[in-house]
Tab-separated table of C-alpha atoms and ligand atoms in Angstrom:
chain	number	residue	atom	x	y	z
A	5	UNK	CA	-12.116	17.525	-129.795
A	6	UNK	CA	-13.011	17.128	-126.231
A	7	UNK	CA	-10.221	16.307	-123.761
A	8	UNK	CA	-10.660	12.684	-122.771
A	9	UNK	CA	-8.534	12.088	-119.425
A	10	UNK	CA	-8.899	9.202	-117.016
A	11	UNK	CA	-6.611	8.019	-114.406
A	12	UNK	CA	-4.132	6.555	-116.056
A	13	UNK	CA	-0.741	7.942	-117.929
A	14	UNK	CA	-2.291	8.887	-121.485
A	15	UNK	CA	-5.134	10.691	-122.378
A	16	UNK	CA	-6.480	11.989	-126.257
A	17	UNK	CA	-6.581	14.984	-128.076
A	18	UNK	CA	-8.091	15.185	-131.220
A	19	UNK	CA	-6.960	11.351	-132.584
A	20	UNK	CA	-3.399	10.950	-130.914
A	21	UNK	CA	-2.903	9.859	-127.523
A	22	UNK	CA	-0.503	11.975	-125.515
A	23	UNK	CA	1.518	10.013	-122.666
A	24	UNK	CA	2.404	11.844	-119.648
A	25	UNK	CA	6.324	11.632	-119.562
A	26	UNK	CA	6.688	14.626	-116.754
A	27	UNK	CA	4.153	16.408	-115.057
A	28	UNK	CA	3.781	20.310	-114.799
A	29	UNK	CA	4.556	21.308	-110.778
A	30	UNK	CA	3.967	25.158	-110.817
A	31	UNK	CA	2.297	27.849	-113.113
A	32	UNK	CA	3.655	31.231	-112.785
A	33	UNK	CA	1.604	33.701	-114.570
A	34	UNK	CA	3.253	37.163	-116.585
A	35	UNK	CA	1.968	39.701	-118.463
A	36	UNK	CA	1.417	37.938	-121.991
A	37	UNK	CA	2.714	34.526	-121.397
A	38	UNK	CA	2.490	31.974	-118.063
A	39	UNK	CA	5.932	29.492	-117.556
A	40	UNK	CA	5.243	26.078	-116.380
A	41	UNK	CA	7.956	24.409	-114.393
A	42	UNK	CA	7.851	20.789	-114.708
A	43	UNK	CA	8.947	18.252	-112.049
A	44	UNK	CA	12.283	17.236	-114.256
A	45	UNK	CA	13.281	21.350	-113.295
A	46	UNK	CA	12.573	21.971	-116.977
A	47	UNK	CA	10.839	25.292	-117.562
A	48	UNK	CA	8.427	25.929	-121.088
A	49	UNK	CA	6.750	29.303	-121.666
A	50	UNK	CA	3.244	29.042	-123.097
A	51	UNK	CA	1.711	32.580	-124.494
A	52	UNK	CA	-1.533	33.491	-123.271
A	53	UNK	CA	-2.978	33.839	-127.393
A	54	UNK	CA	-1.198	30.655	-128.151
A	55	UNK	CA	-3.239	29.042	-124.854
A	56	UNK	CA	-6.548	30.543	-125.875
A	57	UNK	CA	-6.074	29.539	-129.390
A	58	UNK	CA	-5.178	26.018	-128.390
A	59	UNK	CA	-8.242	25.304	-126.068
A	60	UNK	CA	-9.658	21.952	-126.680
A	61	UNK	CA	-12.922	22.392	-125.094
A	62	UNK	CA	-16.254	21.312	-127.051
A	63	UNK	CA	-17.173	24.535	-127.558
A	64	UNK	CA	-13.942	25.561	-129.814
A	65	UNK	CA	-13.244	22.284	-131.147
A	66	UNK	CA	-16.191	20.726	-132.937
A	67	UNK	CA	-16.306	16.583	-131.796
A	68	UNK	CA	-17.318	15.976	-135.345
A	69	UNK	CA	-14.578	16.895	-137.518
A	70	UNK	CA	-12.116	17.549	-133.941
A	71	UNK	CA	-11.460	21.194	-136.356
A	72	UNK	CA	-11.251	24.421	-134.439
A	73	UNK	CA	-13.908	26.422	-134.916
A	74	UNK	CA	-12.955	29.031	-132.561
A	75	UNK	CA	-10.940	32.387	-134.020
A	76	UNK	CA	-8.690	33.611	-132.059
A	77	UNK	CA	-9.122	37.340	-133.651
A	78	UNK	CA	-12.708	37.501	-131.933
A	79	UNK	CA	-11.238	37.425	-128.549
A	80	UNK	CA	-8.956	40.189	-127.229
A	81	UNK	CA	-5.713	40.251	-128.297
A	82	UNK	CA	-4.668	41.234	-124.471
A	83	UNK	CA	-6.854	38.004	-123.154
A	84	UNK	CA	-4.999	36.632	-119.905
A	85	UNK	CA	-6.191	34.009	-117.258
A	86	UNK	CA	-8.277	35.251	-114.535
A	87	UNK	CA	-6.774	32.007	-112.790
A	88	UNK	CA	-4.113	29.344	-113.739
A	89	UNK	CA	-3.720	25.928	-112.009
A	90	UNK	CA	-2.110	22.396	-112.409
A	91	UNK	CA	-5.258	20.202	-110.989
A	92	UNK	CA	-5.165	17.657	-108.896
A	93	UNK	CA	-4.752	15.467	-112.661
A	94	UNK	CA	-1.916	17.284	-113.564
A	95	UNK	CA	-3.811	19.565	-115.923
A	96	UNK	CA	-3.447	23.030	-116.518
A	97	UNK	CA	-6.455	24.812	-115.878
A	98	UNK	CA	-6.918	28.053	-117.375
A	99	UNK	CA	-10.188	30.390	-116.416
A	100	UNK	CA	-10.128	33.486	-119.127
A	101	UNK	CA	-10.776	37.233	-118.233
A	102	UNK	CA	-13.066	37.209	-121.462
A	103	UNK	CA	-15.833	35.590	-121.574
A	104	UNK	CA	-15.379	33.382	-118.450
A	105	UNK	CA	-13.795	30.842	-120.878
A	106	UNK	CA	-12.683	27.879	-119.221
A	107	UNK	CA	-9.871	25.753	-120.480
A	108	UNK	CA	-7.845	22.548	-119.500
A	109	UNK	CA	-4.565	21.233	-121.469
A	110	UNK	CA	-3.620	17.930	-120.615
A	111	UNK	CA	0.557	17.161	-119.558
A	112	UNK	CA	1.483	15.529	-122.343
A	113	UNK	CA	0.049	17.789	-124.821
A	114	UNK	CA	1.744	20.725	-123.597
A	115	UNK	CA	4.966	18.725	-123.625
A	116	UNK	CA	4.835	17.497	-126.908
A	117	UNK	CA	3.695	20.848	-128.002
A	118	UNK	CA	6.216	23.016	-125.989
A	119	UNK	CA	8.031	25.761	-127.969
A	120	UNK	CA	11.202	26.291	-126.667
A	121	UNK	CA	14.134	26.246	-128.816
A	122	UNK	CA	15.337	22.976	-127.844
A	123	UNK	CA	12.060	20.948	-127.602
A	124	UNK	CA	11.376	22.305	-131.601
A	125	UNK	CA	14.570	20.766	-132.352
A	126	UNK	CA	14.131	17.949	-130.525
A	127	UNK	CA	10.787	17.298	-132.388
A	128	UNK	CA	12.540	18.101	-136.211
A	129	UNK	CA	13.185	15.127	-138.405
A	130	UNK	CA	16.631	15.100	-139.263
A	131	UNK	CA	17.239	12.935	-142.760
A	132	UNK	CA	20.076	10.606	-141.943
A	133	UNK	CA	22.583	11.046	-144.847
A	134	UNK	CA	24.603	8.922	-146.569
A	135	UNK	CA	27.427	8.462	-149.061
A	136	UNK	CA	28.663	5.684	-150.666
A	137	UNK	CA	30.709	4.427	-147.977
A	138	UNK	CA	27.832	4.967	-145.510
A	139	UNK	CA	25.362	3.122	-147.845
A	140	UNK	CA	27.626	-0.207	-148.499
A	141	UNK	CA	27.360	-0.578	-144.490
A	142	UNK	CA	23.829	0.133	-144.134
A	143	UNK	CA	21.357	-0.347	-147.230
A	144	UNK	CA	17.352	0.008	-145.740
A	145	UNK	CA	16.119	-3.301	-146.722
A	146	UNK	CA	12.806	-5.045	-146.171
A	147	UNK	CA	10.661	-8.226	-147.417
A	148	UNK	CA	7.506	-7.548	-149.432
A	149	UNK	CA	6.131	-10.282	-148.102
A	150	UNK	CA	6.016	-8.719	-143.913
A	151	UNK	CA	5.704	-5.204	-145.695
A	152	UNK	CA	2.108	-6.320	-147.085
A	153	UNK	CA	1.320	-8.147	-144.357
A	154	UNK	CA	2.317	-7.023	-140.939
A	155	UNK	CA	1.361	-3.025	-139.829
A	156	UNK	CA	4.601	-2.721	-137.277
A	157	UNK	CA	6.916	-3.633	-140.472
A	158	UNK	CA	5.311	-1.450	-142.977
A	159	UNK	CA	5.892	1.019	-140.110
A	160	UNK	CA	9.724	0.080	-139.860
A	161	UNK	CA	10.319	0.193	-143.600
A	162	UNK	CA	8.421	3.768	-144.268
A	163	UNK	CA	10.537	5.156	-141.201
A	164	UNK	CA	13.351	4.273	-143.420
A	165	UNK	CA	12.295	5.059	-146.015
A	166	UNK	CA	11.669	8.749	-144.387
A	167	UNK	CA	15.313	9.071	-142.901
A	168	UNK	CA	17.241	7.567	-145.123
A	169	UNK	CA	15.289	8.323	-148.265
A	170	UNK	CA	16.331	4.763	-149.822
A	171	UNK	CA	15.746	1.507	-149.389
A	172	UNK	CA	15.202	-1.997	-151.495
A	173	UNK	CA	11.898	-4.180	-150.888
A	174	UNK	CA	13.416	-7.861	-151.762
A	175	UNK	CA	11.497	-11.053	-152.828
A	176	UNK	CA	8.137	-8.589	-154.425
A	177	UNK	CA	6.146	-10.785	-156.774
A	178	UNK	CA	7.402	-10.077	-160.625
A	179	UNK	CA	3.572	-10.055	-161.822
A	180	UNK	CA	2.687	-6.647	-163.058
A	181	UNK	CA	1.087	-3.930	-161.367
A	182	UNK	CA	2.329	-5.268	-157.955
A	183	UNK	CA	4.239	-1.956	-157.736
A	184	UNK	CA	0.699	-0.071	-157.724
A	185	UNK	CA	-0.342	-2.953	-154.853
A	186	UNK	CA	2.786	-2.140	-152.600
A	187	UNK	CA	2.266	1.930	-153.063
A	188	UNK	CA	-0.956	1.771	-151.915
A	189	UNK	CA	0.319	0.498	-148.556
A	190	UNK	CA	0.894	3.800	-148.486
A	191	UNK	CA	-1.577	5.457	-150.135
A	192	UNK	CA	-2.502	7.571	-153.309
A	193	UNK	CA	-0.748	7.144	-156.300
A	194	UNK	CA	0.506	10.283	-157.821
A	195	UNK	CA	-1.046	10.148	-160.964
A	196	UNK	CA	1.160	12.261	-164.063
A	197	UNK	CA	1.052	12.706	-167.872
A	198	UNK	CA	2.926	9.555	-167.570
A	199	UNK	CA	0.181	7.433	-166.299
A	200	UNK	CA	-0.491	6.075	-162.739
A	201	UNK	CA	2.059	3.242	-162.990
A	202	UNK	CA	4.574	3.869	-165.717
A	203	UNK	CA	6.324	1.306	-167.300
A	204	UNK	CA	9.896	1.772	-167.899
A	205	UNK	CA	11.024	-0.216	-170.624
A	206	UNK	CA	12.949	1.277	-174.304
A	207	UNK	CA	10.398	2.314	-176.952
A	208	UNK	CA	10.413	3.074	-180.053
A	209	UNK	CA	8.023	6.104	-179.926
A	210	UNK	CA	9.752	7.532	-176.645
A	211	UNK	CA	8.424	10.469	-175.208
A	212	UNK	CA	11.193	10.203	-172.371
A	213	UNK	CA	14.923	9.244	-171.873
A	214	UNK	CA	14.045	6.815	-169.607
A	215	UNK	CA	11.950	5.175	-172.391
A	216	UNK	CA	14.832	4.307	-174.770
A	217	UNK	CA	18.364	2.019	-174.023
A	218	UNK	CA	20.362	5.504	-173.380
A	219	UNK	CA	22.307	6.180	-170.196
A	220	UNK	CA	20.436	7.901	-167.632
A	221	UNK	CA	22.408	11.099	-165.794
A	222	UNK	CA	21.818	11.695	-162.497
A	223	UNK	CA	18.224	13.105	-162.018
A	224	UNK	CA	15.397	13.382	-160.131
A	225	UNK	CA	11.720	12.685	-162.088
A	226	UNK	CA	9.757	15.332	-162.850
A	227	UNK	CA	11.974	18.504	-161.829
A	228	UNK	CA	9.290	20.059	-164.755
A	229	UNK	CA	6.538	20.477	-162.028
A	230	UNK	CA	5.766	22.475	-159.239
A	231	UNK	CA	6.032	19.946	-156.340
A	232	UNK	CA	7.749	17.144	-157.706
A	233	UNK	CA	6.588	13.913	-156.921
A	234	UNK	CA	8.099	12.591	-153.726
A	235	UNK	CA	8.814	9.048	-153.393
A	236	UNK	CA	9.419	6.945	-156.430
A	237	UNK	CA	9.052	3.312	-156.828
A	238	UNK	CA	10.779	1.344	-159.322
A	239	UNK	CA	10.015	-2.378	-159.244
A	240	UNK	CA	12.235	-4.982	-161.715
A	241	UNK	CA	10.344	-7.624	-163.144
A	242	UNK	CA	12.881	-8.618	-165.833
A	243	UNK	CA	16.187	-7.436	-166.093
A	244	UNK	CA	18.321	-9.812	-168.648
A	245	UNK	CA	19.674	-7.046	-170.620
A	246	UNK	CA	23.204	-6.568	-170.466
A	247	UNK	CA	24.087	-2.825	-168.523
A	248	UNK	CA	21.362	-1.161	-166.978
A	249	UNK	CA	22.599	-0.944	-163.469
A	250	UNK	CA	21.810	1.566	-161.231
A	251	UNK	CA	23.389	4.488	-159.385
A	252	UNK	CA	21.732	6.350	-156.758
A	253	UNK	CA	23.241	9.400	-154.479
A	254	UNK	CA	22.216	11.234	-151.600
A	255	UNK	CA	21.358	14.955	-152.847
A	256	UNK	CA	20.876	16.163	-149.205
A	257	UNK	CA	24.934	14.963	-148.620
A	258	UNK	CA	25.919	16.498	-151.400
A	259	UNK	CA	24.163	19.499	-150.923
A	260	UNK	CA	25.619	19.323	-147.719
A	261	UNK	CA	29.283	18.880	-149.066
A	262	UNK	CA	28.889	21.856	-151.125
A	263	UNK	CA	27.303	24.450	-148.307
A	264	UNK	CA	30.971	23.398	-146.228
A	265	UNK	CA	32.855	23.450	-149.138
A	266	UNK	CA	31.687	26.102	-151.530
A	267	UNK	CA	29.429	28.313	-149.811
A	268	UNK	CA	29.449	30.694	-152.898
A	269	UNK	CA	28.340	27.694	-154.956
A	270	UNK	CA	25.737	26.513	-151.893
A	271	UNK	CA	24.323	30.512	-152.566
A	272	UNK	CA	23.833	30.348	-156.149
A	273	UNK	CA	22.296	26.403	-156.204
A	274	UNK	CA	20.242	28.068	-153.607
A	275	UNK	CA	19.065	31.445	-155.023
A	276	UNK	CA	18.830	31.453	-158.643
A	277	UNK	CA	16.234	30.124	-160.617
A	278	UNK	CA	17.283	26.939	-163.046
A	279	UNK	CA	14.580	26.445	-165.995
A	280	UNK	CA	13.328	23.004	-166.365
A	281	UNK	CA	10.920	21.932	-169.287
A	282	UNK	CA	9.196	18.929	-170.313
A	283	UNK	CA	7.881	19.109	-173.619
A	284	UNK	CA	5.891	16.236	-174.967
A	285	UNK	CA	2.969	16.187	-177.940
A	286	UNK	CA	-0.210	17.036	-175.996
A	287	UNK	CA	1.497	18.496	-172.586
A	288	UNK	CA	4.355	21.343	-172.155
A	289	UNK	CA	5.159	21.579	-168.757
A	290	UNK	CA	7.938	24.357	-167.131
A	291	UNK	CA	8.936	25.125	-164.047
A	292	UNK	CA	11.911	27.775	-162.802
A	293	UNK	CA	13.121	27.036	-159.424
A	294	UNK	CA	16.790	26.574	-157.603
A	295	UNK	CA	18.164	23.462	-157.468
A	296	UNK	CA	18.643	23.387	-153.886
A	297	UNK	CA	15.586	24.882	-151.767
A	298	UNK	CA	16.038	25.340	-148.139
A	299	UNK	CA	13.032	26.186	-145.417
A	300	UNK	CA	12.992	29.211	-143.038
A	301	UNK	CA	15.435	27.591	-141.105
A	302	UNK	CA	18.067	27.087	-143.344
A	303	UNK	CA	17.690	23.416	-143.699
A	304	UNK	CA	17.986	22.017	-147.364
A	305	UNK	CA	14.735	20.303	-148.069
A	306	UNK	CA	14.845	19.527	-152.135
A	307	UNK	CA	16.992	18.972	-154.457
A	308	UNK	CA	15.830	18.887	-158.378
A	309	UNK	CA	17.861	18.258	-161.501
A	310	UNK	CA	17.790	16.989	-164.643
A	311	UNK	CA	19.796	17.543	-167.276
A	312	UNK	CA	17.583	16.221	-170.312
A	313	UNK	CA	14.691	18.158	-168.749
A	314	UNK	CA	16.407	21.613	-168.825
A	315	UNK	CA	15.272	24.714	-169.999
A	316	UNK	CA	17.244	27.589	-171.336
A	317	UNK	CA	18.433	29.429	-167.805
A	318	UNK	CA	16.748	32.958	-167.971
A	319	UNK	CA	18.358	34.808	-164.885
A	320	UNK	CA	19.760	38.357	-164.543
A	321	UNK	CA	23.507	38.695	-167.160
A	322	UNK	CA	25.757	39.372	-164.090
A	323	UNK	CA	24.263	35.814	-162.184
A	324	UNK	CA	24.929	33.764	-164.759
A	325	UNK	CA	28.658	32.602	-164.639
A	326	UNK	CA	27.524	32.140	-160.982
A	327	UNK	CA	24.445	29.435	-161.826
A	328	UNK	CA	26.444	27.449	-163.946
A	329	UNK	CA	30.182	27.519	-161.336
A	330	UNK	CA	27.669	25.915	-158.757
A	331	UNK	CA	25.271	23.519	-161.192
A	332	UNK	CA	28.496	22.195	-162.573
A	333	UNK	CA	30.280	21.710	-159.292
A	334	UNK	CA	26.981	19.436	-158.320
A	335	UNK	CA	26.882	17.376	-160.928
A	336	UNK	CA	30.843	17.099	-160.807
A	337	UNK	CA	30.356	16.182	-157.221
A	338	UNK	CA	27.094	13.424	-157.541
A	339	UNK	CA	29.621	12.048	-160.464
A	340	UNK	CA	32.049	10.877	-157.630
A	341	UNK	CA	32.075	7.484	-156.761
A	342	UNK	CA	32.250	8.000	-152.701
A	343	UNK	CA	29.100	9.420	-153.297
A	344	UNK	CA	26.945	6.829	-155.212
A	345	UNK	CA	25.442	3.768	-154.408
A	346	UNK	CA	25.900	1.197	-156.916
A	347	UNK	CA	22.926	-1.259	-157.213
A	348	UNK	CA	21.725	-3.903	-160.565
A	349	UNK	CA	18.300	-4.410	-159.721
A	350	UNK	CA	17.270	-7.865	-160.391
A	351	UNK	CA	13.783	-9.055	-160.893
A	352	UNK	CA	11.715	-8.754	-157.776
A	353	UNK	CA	13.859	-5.782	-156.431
A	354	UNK	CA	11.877	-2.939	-155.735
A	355	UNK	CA	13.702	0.386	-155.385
A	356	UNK	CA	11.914	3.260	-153.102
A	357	UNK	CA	13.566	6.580	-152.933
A	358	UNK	CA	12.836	10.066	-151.897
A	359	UNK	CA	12.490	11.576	-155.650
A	360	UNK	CA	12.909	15.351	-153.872
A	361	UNK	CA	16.591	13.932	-151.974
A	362	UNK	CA	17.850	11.251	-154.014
A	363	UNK	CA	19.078	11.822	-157.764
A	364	UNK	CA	18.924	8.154	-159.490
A	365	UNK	CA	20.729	7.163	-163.206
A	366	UNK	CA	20.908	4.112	-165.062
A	367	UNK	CA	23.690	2.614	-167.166
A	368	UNK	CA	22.802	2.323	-170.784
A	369	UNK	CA	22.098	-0.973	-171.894
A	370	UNK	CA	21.211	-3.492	-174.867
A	371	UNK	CA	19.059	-5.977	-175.160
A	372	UNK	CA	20.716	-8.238	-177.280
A	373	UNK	CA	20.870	-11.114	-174.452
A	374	UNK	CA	17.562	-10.236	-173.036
A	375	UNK	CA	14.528	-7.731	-172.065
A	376	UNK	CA	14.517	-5.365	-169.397
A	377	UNK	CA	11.328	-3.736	-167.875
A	378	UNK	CA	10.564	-1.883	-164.653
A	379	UNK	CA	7.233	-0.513	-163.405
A	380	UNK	CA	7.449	2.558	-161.440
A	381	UNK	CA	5.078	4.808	-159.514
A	382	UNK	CA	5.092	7.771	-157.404
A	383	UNK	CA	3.428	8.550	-153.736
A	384	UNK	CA	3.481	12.118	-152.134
A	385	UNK	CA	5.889	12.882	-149.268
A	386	UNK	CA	2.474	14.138	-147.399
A	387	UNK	CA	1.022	10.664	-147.821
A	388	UNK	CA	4.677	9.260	-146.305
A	389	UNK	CA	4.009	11.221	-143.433
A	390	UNK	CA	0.809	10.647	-142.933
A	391	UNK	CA	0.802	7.199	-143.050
A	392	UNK	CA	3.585	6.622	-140.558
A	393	UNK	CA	1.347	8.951	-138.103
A	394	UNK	CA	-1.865	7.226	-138.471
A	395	UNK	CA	0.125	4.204	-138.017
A	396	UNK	CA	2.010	5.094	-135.294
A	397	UNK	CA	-1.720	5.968	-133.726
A	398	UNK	CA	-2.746	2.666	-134.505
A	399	UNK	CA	0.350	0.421	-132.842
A	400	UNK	CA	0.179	2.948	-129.900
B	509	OGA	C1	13.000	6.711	-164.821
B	509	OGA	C2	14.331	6.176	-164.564
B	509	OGA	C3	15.733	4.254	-164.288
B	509	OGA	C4	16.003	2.938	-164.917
B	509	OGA	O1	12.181	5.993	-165.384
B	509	OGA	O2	12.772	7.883	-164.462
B	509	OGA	O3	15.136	6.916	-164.086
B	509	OGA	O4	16.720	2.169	-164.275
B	509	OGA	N1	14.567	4.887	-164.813
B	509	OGA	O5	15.533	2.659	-166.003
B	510	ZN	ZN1	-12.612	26.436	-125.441
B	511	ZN	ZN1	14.079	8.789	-163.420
């Protein structure tokens, strides 16, 4: 996309506006990499591939689809400026000894793109976690009504929703399929075997726990697939049954609990492969994976169990005391009350959780004094994340 600048504080790059917080003061060019010092005395290395392959100019970024369309493998991989500069705009201005390439990276997008150490940290998302203490004093709450209505406090509740990974829409209209209404604030459903919107209410031809009046353990849906689904909405439009309440807890804190705690436990919930199946008439769906997956930093990112969706464990002899000493100690753990929120949803509560953070259960219950049914639903974390960007593009 083509740089737009203009005289005042923000300019564009591709869709998102980039405000000019600090400006660059001084360029000082090395062999593979130039260091900008800015005028707060802060200093951010910027290599000279990671420059060239970041040049916004027309000619590498097509204006129709703002994609690259430059490759940085058909330029030298020894490029270097034959001149560096901070205009007069508080650009840096970049003139390439290949090709005569010219280049110009606005303040702000070097700043919000700087790869020091402590500007990627400053940039991660860090979930805010939460045990049952934390939860009584806190619970993420919002109104369907300014959810469906108002952009900034859609915004507020799917930041929320994002950091804490919980939170209860009050007040939603009880009238079916209003659950697949409020998801598509969002957007895309997550269709399954289960149908876009399932309904959750006991069935005599159950194909599911959650179908009949049994307790629910502590799970998360759909540990059976590759990426499970990542939030989950469960809206009550009747609940007269007697029982049925729910319990929710934080896998992230527990998870966290255990890696302080246990760290030979944190290593094996980590590292070895549970088996999870799903096995229904017309589908069969497995998947092996640890019950705890961190990223390349270390940082957990997933949690998935569920014990009435397990497999047989098929791991090396000598790992296996080892897989069950730290499943065990999880579920022994998420079975503590200072961990679990406590919540009876009542009709036109709407429960949103992070389905890949938050294991969920249900009481048993009977329906002797009355009928009980949810409608639930499930959105992508991607879609999350996108919407709060586009949004945040939008309120800018
Ligand atoms: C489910 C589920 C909870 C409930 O459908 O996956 O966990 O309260 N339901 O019925
Ligand atoms: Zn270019
Ligand atoms: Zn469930």
């Amino acid at each position: 996309m083509p740089v737009t600048t203009d005289n005042s504080t923000t300019a564009m790059v591709g869709y998102s506006i980039y405000e000019k917080n600090k400006l660059p003061i001084s360029v000082n060019c090395l062999d593979d990499k130039l260091i900008i010092e800015w005028d707060d005395g802060a200093q951010s290395e910027y290599h000279y591939l990671w420059l060239r392959d970041n040049c916004h100019c027309e000619q590498c970024i097509t204006s129709l689809t703002r994609e690259q369309i430059f490759e940085i493998c058909d330029v030298p991989f020894t490029i270097k400026p034959s001149n560096a500069n901070i205009s007069p705009e508080h650009e840096l201005q970049i003139t390439w000894d290949f090709e005569n390439h010219h280049s110009r990276y606005l303040a702000g997008w070097l700043e919000q793109h700087c790869y020091t150490k402590a500007s990627r940290e400053a940039r991660q998302l860090k979930p805010t976690l939460w045990d049952r203490q934390q939860i009584s004093q806190y619970l993420p709450t919002h109104q369907y009504q300014d959810i469906m209505s108002d952009s900034q406090a859609l915004l507020n509740w799917l930041y929320e929703v994002r950091d804490y990974g919980i939170s209860i829409v009050k007040n939603v209209d009880t009238s079916e399929n209003t659950v697949k209404k409020v998801a598509e604030r969002i957007s895309f459903i997550r269709e399954t075997n289960f149908g876009t919107i399932f309904d959750v209410v006991a069935k005599n031809n159950a194909n599911s726990a959650a179908y009949t009046t049994l307790r629910l353990p502590l799970h998360t849906d759909l540990p059976t697939r590759e990426l499970q689904p990542g939030l989950q909405f469960l809206h009550c439009l009747v609940n007269d049954a007697q029982g049925g309440e729910s319990i929710l807890v934080d896998g992230f804190k527990i998870a966290q609990y255990i890696r302080e705690n246990y760290p030979d436990d944190f290593i094996a919930l980590t590292t070895l492969s549970m088996s999870f199946y799903n096995k229904d008439k017309a589908s069969d769906y497995r998947f092996d994976s640890p019950a705890i997956s961190v990223n390349n930093q270390g940082e957990v990112v997933e949690v998935r169990l569920a014990n009435f969706l397990r497999g047989p464990i098929a791991i090396a002899a000598d790992k296996m005391q080892a897989i069950y000493a730290g499943y065990r100690r999880f579920m022994l753990l998420a079975r503590q009350e200072r961990f679990q929120f406590f919540h009876r949803l009542n009709a036109g509560d709407l429960l949103v959780f992070d389905n890949r953070r938050v294991l969920h259960s249900r009481n048993a219950f009977s329906l002797e004094q009355g009928h009980r049914h949810l409608q639930g639903c499930y959105v992508d974390r991607d879609e999350l994340l996108s919407r709060i960007r586009v949004l945040e593009r939008e309120l800018a």
